[in-house]
Coordinates of C-alpha atoms in Angstrom, one line a residue:
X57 CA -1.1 -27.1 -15.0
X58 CA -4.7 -25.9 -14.3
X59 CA -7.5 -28.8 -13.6
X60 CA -9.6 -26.9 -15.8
X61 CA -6.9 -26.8 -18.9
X62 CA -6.0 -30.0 -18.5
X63 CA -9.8 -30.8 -19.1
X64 CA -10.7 -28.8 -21.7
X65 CA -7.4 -30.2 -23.8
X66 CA -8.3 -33.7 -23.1
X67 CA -12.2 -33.3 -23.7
X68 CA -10.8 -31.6 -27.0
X69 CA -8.7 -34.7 -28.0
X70 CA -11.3 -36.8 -27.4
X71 CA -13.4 -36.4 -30.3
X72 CA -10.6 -36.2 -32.8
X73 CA -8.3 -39.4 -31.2
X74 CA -11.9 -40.7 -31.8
X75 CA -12.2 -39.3 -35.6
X76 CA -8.8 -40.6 -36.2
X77 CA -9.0 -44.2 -34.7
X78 CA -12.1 -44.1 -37.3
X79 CA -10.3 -43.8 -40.4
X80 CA -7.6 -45.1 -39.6
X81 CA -9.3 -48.4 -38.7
X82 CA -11.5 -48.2 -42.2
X83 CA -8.4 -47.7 -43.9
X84 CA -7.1 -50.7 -42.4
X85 CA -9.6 -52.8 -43.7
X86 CA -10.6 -51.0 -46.7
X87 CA -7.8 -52.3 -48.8
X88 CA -8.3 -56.0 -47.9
X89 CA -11.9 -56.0 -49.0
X90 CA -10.9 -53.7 -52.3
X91 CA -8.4 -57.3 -52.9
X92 CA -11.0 -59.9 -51.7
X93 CA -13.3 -58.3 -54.7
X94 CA -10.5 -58.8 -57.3
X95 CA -9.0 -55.5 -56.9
X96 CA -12.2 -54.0 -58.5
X97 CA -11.5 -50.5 -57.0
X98 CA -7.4 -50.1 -56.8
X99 CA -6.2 -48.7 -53.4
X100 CA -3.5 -46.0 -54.1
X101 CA 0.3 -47.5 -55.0
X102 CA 2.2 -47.7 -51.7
X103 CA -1.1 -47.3 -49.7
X104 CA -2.5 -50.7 -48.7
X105 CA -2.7 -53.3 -46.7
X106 CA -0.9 -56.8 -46.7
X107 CA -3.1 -59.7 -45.8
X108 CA -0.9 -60.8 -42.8
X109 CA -0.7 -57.1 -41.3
X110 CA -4.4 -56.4 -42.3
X111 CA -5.6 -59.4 -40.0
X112 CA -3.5 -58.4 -37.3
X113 CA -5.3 -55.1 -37.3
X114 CA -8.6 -56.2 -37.8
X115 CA -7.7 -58.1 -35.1
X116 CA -6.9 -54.8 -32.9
X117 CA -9.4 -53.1 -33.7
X118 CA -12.2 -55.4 -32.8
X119 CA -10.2 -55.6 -29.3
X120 CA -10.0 -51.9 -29.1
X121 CA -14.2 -51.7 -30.0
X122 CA -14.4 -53.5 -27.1
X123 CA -12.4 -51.7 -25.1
X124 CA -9.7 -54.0 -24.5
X125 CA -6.7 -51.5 -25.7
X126 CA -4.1 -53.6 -23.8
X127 CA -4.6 -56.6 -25.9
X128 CA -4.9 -54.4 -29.1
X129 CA -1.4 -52.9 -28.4
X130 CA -0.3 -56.1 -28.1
X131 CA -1.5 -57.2 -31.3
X132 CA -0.1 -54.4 -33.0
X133 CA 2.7 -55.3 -31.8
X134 CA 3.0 -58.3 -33.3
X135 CA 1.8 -56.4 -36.4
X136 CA 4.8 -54.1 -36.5
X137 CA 7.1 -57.0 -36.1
X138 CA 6.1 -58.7 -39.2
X139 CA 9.1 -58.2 -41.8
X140 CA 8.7 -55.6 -45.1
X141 CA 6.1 -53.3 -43.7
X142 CA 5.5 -50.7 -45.9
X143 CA 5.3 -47.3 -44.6
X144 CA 1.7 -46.6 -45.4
X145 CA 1.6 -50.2 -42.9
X146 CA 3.6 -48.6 -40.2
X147 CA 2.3 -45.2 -40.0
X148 CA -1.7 -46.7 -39.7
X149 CA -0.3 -49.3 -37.0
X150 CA 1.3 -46.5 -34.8
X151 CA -2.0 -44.2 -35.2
X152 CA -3.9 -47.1 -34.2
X153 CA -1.6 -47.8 -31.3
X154 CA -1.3 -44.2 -30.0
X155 CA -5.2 -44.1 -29.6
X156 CA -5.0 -47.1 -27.5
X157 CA -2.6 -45.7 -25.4
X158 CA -4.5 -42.5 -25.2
X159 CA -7.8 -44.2 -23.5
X160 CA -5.3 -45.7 -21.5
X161 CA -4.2 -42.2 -20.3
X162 CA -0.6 -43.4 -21.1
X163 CA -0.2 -39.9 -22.8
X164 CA 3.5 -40.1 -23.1
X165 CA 3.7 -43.1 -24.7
X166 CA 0.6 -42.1 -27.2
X167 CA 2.9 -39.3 -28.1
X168 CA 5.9 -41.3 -29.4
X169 CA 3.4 -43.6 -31.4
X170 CA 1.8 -41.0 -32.8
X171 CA 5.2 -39.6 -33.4
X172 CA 6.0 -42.8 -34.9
X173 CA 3.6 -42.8 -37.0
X174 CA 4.7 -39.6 -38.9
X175 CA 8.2 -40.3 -39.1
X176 CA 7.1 -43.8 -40.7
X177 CA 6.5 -41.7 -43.7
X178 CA 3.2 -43.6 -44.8
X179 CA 0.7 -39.9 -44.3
X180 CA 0.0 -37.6 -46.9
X181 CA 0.8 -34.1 -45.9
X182 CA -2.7 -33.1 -44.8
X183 CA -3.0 -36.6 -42.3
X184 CA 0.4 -35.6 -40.6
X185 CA -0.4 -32.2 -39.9
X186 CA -3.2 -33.1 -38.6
X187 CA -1.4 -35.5 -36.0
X188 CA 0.8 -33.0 -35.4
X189 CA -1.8 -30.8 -33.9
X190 CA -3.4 -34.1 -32.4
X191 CA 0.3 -34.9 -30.6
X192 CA 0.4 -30.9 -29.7
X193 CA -2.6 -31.2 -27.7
X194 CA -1.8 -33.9 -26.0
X195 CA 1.7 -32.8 -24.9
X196 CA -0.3 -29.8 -23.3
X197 CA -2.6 -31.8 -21.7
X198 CA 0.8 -33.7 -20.5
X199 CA 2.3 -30.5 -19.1
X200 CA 4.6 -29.9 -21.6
X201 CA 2.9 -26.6 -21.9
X202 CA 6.0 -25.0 -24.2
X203 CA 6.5 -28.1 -26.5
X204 CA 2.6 -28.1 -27.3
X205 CA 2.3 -24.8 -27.9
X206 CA 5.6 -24.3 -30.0
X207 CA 4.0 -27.8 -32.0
X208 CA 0.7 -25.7 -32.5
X209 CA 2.2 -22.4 -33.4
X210 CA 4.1 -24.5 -36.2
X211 CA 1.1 -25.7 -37.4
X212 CA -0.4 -22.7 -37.9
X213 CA 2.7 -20.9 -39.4
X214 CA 2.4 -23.3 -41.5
X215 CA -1.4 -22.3 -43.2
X216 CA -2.9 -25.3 -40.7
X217 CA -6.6 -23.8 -39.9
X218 CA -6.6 -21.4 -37.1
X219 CA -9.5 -22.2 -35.0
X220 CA -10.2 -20.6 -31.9
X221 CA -9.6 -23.5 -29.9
X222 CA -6.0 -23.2 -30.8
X223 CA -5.2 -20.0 -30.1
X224 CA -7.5 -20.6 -26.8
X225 CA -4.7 -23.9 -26.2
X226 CA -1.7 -21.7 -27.1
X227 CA -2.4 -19.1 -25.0
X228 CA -3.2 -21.2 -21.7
X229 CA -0.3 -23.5 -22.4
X230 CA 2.2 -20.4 -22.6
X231 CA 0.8 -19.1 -19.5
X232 CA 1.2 -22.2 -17.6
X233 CA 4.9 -22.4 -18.7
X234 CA 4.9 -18.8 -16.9
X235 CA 5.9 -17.6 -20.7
X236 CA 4.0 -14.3 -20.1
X237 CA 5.5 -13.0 -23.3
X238 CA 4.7 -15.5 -25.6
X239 CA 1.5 -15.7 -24.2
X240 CA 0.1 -12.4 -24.5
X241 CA -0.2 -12.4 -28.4
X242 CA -2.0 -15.4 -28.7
X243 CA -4.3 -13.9 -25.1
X244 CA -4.8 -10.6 -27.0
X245 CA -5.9 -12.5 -30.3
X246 CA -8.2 -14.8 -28.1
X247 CA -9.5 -11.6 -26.7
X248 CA -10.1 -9.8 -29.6
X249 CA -11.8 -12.1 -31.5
X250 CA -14.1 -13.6 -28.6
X251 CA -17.6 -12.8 -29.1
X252 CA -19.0 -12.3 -26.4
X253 CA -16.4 -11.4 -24.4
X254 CA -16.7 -13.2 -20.7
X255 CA -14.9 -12.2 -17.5
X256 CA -12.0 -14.9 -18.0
X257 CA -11.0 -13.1 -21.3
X258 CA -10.7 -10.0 -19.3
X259 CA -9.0 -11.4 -16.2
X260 CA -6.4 -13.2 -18.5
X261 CA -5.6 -9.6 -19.6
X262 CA -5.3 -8.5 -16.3
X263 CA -2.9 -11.0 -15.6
X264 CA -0.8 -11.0 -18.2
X265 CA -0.5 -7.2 -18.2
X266 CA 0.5 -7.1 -14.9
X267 CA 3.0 -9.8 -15.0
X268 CA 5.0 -7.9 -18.0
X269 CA 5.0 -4.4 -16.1
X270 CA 2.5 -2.9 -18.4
X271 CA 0.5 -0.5 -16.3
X272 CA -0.9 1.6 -19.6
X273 CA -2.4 -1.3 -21.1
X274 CA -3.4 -2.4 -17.8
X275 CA -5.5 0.2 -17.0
X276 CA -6.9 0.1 -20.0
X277 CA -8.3 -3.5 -19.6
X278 CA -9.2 -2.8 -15.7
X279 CA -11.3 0.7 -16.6
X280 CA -13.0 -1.7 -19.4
X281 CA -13.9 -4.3 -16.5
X282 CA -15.4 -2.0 -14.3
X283 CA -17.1 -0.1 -16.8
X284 CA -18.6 -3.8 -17.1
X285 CA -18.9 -4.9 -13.2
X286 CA -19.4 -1.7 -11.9
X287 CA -20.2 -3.3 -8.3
X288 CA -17.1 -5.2 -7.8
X289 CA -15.6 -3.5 -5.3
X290 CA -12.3 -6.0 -5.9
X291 CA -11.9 -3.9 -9.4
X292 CA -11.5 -0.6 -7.7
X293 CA -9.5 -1.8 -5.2
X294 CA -7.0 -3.0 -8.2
X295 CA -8.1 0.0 -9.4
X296 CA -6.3 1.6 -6.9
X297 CA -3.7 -0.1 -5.9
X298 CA -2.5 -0.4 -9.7
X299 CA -2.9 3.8 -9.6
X300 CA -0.8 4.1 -6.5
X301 CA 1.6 1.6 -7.6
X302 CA 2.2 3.7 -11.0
X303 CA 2.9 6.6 -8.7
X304 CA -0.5 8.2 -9.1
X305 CA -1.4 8.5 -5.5
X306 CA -3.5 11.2 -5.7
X307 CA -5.7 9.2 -7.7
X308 CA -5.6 6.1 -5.9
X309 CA -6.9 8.0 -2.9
X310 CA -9.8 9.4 -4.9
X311 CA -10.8 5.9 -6.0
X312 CA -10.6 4.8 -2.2
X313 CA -11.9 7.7 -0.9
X314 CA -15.1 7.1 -3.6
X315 CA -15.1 3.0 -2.1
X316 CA -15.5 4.4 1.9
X317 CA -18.0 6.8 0.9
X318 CA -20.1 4.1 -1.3
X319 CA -20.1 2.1 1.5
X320 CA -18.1 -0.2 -0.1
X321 CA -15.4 -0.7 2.6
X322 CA -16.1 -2.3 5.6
X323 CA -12.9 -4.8 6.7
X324 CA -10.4 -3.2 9.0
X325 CA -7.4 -4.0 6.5
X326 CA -9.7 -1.2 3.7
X327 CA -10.6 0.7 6.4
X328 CA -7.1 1.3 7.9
X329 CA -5.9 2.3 4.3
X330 CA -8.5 5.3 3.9
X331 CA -7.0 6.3 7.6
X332 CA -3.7 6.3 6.4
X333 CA -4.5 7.8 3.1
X334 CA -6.0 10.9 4.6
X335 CA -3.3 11.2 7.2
X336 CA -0.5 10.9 4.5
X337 CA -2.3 13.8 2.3
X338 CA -2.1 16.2 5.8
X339 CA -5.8 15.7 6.9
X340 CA -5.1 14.3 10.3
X341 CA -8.8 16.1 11.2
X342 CA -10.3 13.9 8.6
X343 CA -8.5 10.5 9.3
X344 CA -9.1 11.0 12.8
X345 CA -13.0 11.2 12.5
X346 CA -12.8 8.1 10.1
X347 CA -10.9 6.2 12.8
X348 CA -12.9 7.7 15.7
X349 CA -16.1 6.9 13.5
X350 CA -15.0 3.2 12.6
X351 CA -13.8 2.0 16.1
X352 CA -17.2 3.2 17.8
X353 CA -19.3 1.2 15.1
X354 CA -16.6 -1.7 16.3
X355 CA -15.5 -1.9 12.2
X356 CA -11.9 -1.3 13.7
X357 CA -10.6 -2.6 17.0
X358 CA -10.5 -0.4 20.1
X359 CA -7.1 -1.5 21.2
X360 CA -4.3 0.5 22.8
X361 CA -2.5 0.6 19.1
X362 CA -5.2 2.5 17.5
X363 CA -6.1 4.7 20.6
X364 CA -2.8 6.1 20.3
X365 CA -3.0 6.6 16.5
X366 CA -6.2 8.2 17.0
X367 CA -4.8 10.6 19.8
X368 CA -1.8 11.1 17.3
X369 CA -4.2 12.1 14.8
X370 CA -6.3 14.5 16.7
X371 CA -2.9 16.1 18.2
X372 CA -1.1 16.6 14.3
X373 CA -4.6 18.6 14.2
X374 CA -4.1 20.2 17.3
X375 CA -7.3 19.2 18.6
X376 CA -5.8 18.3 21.8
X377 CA -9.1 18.8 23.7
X378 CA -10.3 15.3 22.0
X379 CA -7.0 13.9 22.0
X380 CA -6.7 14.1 26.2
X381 CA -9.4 11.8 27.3
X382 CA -8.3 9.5 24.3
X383 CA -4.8 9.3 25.8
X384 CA -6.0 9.3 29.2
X385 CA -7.8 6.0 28.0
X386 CA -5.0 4.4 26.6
X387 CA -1.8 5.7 28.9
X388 CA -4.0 3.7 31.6
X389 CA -4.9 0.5 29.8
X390 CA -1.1 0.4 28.5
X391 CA 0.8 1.5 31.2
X392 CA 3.8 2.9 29.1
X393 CA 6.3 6.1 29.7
X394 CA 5.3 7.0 26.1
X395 CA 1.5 7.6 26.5
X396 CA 1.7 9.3 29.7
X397 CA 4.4 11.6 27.9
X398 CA 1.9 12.5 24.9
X399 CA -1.0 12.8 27.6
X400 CA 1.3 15.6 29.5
X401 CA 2.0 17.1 26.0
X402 CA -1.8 17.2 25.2
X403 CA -2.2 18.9 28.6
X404 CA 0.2 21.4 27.9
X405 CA -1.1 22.4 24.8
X406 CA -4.1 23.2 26.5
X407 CA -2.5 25.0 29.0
X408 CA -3.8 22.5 31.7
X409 CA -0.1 23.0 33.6
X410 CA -1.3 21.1 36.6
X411 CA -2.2 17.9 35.1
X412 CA 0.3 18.2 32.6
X413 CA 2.6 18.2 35.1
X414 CA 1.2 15.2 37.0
X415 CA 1.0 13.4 33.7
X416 CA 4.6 14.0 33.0
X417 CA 5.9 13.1 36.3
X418 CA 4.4 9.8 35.9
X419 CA 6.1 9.3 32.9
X420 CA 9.6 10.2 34.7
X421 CA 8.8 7.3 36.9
X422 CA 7.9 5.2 34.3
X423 CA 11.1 5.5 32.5
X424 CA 10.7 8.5 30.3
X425 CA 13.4 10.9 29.1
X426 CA 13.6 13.1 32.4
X427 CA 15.2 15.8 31.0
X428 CA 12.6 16.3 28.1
X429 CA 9.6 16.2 30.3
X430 CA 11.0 18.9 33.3
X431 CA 11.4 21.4 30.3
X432 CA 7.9 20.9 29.1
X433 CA 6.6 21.5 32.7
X434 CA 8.7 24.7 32.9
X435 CA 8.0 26.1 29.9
X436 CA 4.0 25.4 30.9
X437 CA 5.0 27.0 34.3
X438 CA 6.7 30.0 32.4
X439 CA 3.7 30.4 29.6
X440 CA 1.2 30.8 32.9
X441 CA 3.2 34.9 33.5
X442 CA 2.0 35.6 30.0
X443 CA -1.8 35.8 31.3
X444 CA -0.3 37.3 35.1
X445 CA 0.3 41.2 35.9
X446 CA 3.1 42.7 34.8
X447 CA 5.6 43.9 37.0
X448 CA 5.8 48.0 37.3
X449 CA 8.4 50.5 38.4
X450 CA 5.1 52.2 40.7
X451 CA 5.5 48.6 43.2
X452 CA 7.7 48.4 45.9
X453 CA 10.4 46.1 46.1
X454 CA 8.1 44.1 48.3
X455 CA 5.7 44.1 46.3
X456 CA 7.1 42.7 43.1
X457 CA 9.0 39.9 45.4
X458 CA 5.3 38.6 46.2
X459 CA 3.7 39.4 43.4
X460 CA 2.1 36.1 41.2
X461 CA 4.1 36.8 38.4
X462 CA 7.8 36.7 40.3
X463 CA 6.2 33.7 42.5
X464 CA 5.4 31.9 39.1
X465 CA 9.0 33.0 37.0
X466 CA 10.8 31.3 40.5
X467 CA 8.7 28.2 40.0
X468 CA 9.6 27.7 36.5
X469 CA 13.4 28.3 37.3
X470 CA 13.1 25.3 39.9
X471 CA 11.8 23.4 37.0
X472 CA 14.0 24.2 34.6
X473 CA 17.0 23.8 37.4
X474 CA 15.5 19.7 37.8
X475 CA 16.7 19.3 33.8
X476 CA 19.7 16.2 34.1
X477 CA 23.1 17.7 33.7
X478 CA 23.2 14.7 31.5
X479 CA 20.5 15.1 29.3
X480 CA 20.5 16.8 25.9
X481 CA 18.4 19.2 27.3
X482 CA 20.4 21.5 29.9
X483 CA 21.9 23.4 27.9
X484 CA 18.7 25.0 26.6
X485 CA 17.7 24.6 30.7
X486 CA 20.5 27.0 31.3
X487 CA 19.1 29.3 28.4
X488 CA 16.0 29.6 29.7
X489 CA 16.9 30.2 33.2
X490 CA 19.3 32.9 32.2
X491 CA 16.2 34.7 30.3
X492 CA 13.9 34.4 33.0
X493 CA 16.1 36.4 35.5
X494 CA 17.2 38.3 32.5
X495 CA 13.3 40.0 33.0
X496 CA 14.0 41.0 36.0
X497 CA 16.9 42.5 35.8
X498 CA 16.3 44.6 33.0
X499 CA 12.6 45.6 34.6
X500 CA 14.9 46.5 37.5
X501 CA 17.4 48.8 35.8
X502 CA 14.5 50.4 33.4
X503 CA 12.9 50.9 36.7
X504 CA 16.5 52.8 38.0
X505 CA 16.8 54.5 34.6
X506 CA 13.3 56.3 34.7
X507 CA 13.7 57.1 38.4
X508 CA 17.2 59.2 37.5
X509 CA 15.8 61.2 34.7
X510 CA 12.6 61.7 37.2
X511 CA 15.2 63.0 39.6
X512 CA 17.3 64.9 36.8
X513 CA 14.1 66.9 36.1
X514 CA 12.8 67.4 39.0
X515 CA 16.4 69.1 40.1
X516 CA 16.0 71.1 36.8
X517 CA 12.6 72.8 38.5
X518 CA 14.0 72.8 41.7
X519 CA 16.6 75.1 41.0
X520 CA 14.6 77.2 38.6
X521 CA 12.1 77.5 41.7
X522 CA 15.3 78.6 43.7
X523 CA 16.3 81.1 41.1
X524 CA 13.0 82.7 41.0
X525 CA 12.9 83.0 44.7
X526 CA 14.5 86.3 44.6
X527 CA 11.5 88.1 42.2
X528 CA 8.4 85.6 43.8
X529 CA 9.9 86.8 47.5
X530 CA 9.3 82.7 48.6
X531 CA 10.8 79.2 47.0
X532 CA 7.6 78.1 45.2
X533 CA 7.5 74.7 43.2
X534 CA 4.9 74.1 41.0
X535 CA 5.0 70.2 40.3
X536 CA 4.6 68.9 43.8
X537 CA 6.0 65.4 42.7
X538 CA 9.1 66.8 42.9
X539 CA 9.1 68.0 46.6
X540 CA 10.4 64.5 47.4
X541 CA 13.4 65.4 46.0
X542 CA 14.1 68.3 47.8
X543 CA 15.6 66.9 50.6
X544 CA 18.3 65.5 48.5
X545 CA 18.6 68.7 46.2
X546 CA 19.3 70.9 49.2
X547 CA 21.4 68.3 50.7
X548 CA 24.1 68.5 47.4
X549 CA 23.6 71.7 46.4
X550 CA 22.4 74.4 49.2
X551 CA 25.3 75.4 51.0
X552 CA 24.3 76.5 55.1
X553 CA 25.4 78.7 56.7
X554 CA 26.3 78.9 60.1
X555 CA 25.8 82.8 62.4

């Protein structure tokens, strides 16, 4: 149980154990005086004194005025042995008692004589419900959160006055048996009727709502609360969380998204979740400037963890130009395979070959998959012919062999060729080297094909400049690009003759 519940109970008990040892002390005594004055006023049948027992608890009661509630007990004690108490006797003897053990803080036993005292059957029906509510709170302030509150819920199923420190009791003592259920009618009541309402009427809400998986009625109380404590960035945050929780991401990240711009977040723990909120809604541009923003105002530690989340970030935006030095910075203060891998990616995205190259290599001796990194350096090897001359069918045969573009296609097939038998990557290797001579080749037979039908024509306008010979009186042929050809033409088709 809560210090503070535990308090409020027993400062509540207080004044009425104080009421009751009151009356029940006057009433003790009343009746002897009423039969020292020759029964002037009669006391009610059944309800009085005897002169032994009356003593006896005169006797206690001066002890108890004087704060000596040991040696009252012990003089009721000897009170309730006395043979033929009436009830009416009893019942006043085991109120009188219970309040003695009650400044004692022996709650327990000023339960069972208070107990006692109802069962004696000496109360009228108003006195023992008002025990009841007396033994009720004290039970709570005991511990025995559900046997207080069930006590007090009788009472007041029974047309006992509701007053709000009752339903206040009832609800706390629920709570603190972890009876969320029970509790909540008595916390919405308390709610409902408190006037003003303070923040621990709200927060009990909160609580309880949460507790019993009730994420409407939740929000309900929370939008109330901030509504109220607009600058309590520890609402929003719940705010959120309770959003995200309910599957309303979207929201939640507005609401977070609303704290980082306010200014409202500044540990690493809020800051990290704004990061990771962009990044999960596919704004890696966005969460990287947060996290690039954030570690160089020192908000968010510069260590190798984040650099690499950072240069993950920037690359998922393909900004690799950022994302290089970044990785640079953190492949070199971490040593690993890994970094020096997503470095020689970067590299190669920016169509920096040579350092990609050198970045990957270092990985390879680090421990990185070999196979993956020789196909990234040969595909960046292969990429470079897209931006190199072509190849024509007008070069020579030494001239394509030392052209850049053949030099470069080679290179990349050496690369590819370094690919592990081993790894899962060969087979595509194999691919890829196949293609590559596949472009030669076919430049080479396109380059046959279009030298034939050159030929083919050019025979055509030989012969026709053969035919005309006998009108023209000499072989003339107009397209001169075909006098290379001659030689051949005359060789296959001219037949000399010998004199």
């Amino acid at each position: 149980m809560s210090l503070s519940l535990t308090k409020m109970i027993r400062n509540g008990l207080s004044a009425s154990v104080f009421a009751l040892a009151s009356v029940t002390m006057v009433a003790a005594v009343a009746p002897m005086t009423a039969h020292a004055q020759d029964n002037e006023e009669k006391p009610e049948e059944g309800r009085q004194f005897g002169a032994e027992a009356g003593a006896l608890v005169s006797e206690a009661n001066e002890l108890t005025n004087a704060n000596q509630y040991q040696q009252s007990i012990g003089k009721l004690n000897e009170a309730l042995a006395l043979p033929d108490l009436n009830p009416y006797e009893r019942s006043i003897i085991y109120q009188i008692q219970g309040t003695n053990y009650y400044e004692l803080e022996n709650f327990g036993q000023a339960i069972q004589a208070f107990e006692n005292a109802i069962s004696a059957g000496g109360l009228l029906p108003n006195e023992a419900s008002g025990l009841r509510v007396n033994i009720a709170q004290l039970l709570i302030g005991n511990e025995q959160f559900a046997e207080g509150a069930t006590m007090l819920e009788n009472y007041l199923a029974q047309g006992g006055e509701e007053k709000p420190k009752y339903v206040e009791y009832i609800t706390q003592a629920w709570v603190q048996a972890e009876n969320y259920r029970k509790a909540l009618p008595w916390a919405e009541k308390w709610f409902n009727n408190a006037s003003p309402k303070e923040r621990k009427h709200f927060d009990l809400l909160n609580f309880l709502y949460n507790n019993l998986g009730m994420p409407g009625e939740q929000a309900d109380i929370v939008k109330q609360m901030i509504n109220r404590w607009p600058q309590e960035k520890e609402l929003w945050e719940a705010w959120a969380s309770m959003l995200a929780n309910g599957g309303r991401e979207q929201e939640a990240f507005e609401v977070s998204k609303m704290l980082y711009l306010g200014g409202a977040l500044n540990t690493e723990q809020d800051l990290m979740k704004v990061v990771q909120y962009y990044s999960f809604y596919e704004m890696p541009f966005q969460a990287a400037e947060i996290l690039e923003r954030e570690m160089e105002a020192g908000r968010i530690a510069r260590d190798p963890d984040k650099l690499v989340q950072l240069s993950n970030l920037f690359r998922q935006a393909r900004e690799y130009k950022r994302a290089i030095p970044i990785l640079e910075q953190a492949a070199a203060s971490s040593g690993t395979a890994k970094l020096y891998a997503d470095l020689g990616e970067a590299l190669y995205n920016e169509g920096q070959c040579q350092k990609a190259e050198t970045a990957f290599k270092e990985a390879i001796n680090r421990g990185y998959d070999s196979g993956k990194s020789w196909m990234l350096i040969a595909t960046c090897r292969y990429e470079t012919t897209q931006t190199q001359e072509r190849l024509t069918c007008a070069m020579s045969p030494e001239e394509m062999n030392n052209a850049p573009i053949t030099r470069s296609r080679a290179s990349a097939i050496d690369a590819f060729s370094n690919v592990p038998a081993s790894s899962r990557e060969n087979r595509n290797a194999k691919k890829w080297i196949t293609f590559i001579r596949a472009e030669r080749d076919a430049l080479e037979r396109r380059c046959e094909f279009e030298a034939n039908i050159e030929k083919e024509l050019c025979f055509q306008k030989i012969k026709g400049a053969y035919d005309n010979e006998i009108f023209a009186g000499e072989f003339i042929l107009e397209d001169q690009n075909c006098m290379k050809f001659k030689p051949e033409y005359d060789a296959k088709y001219i037949v000399k003759t010998t004199g």
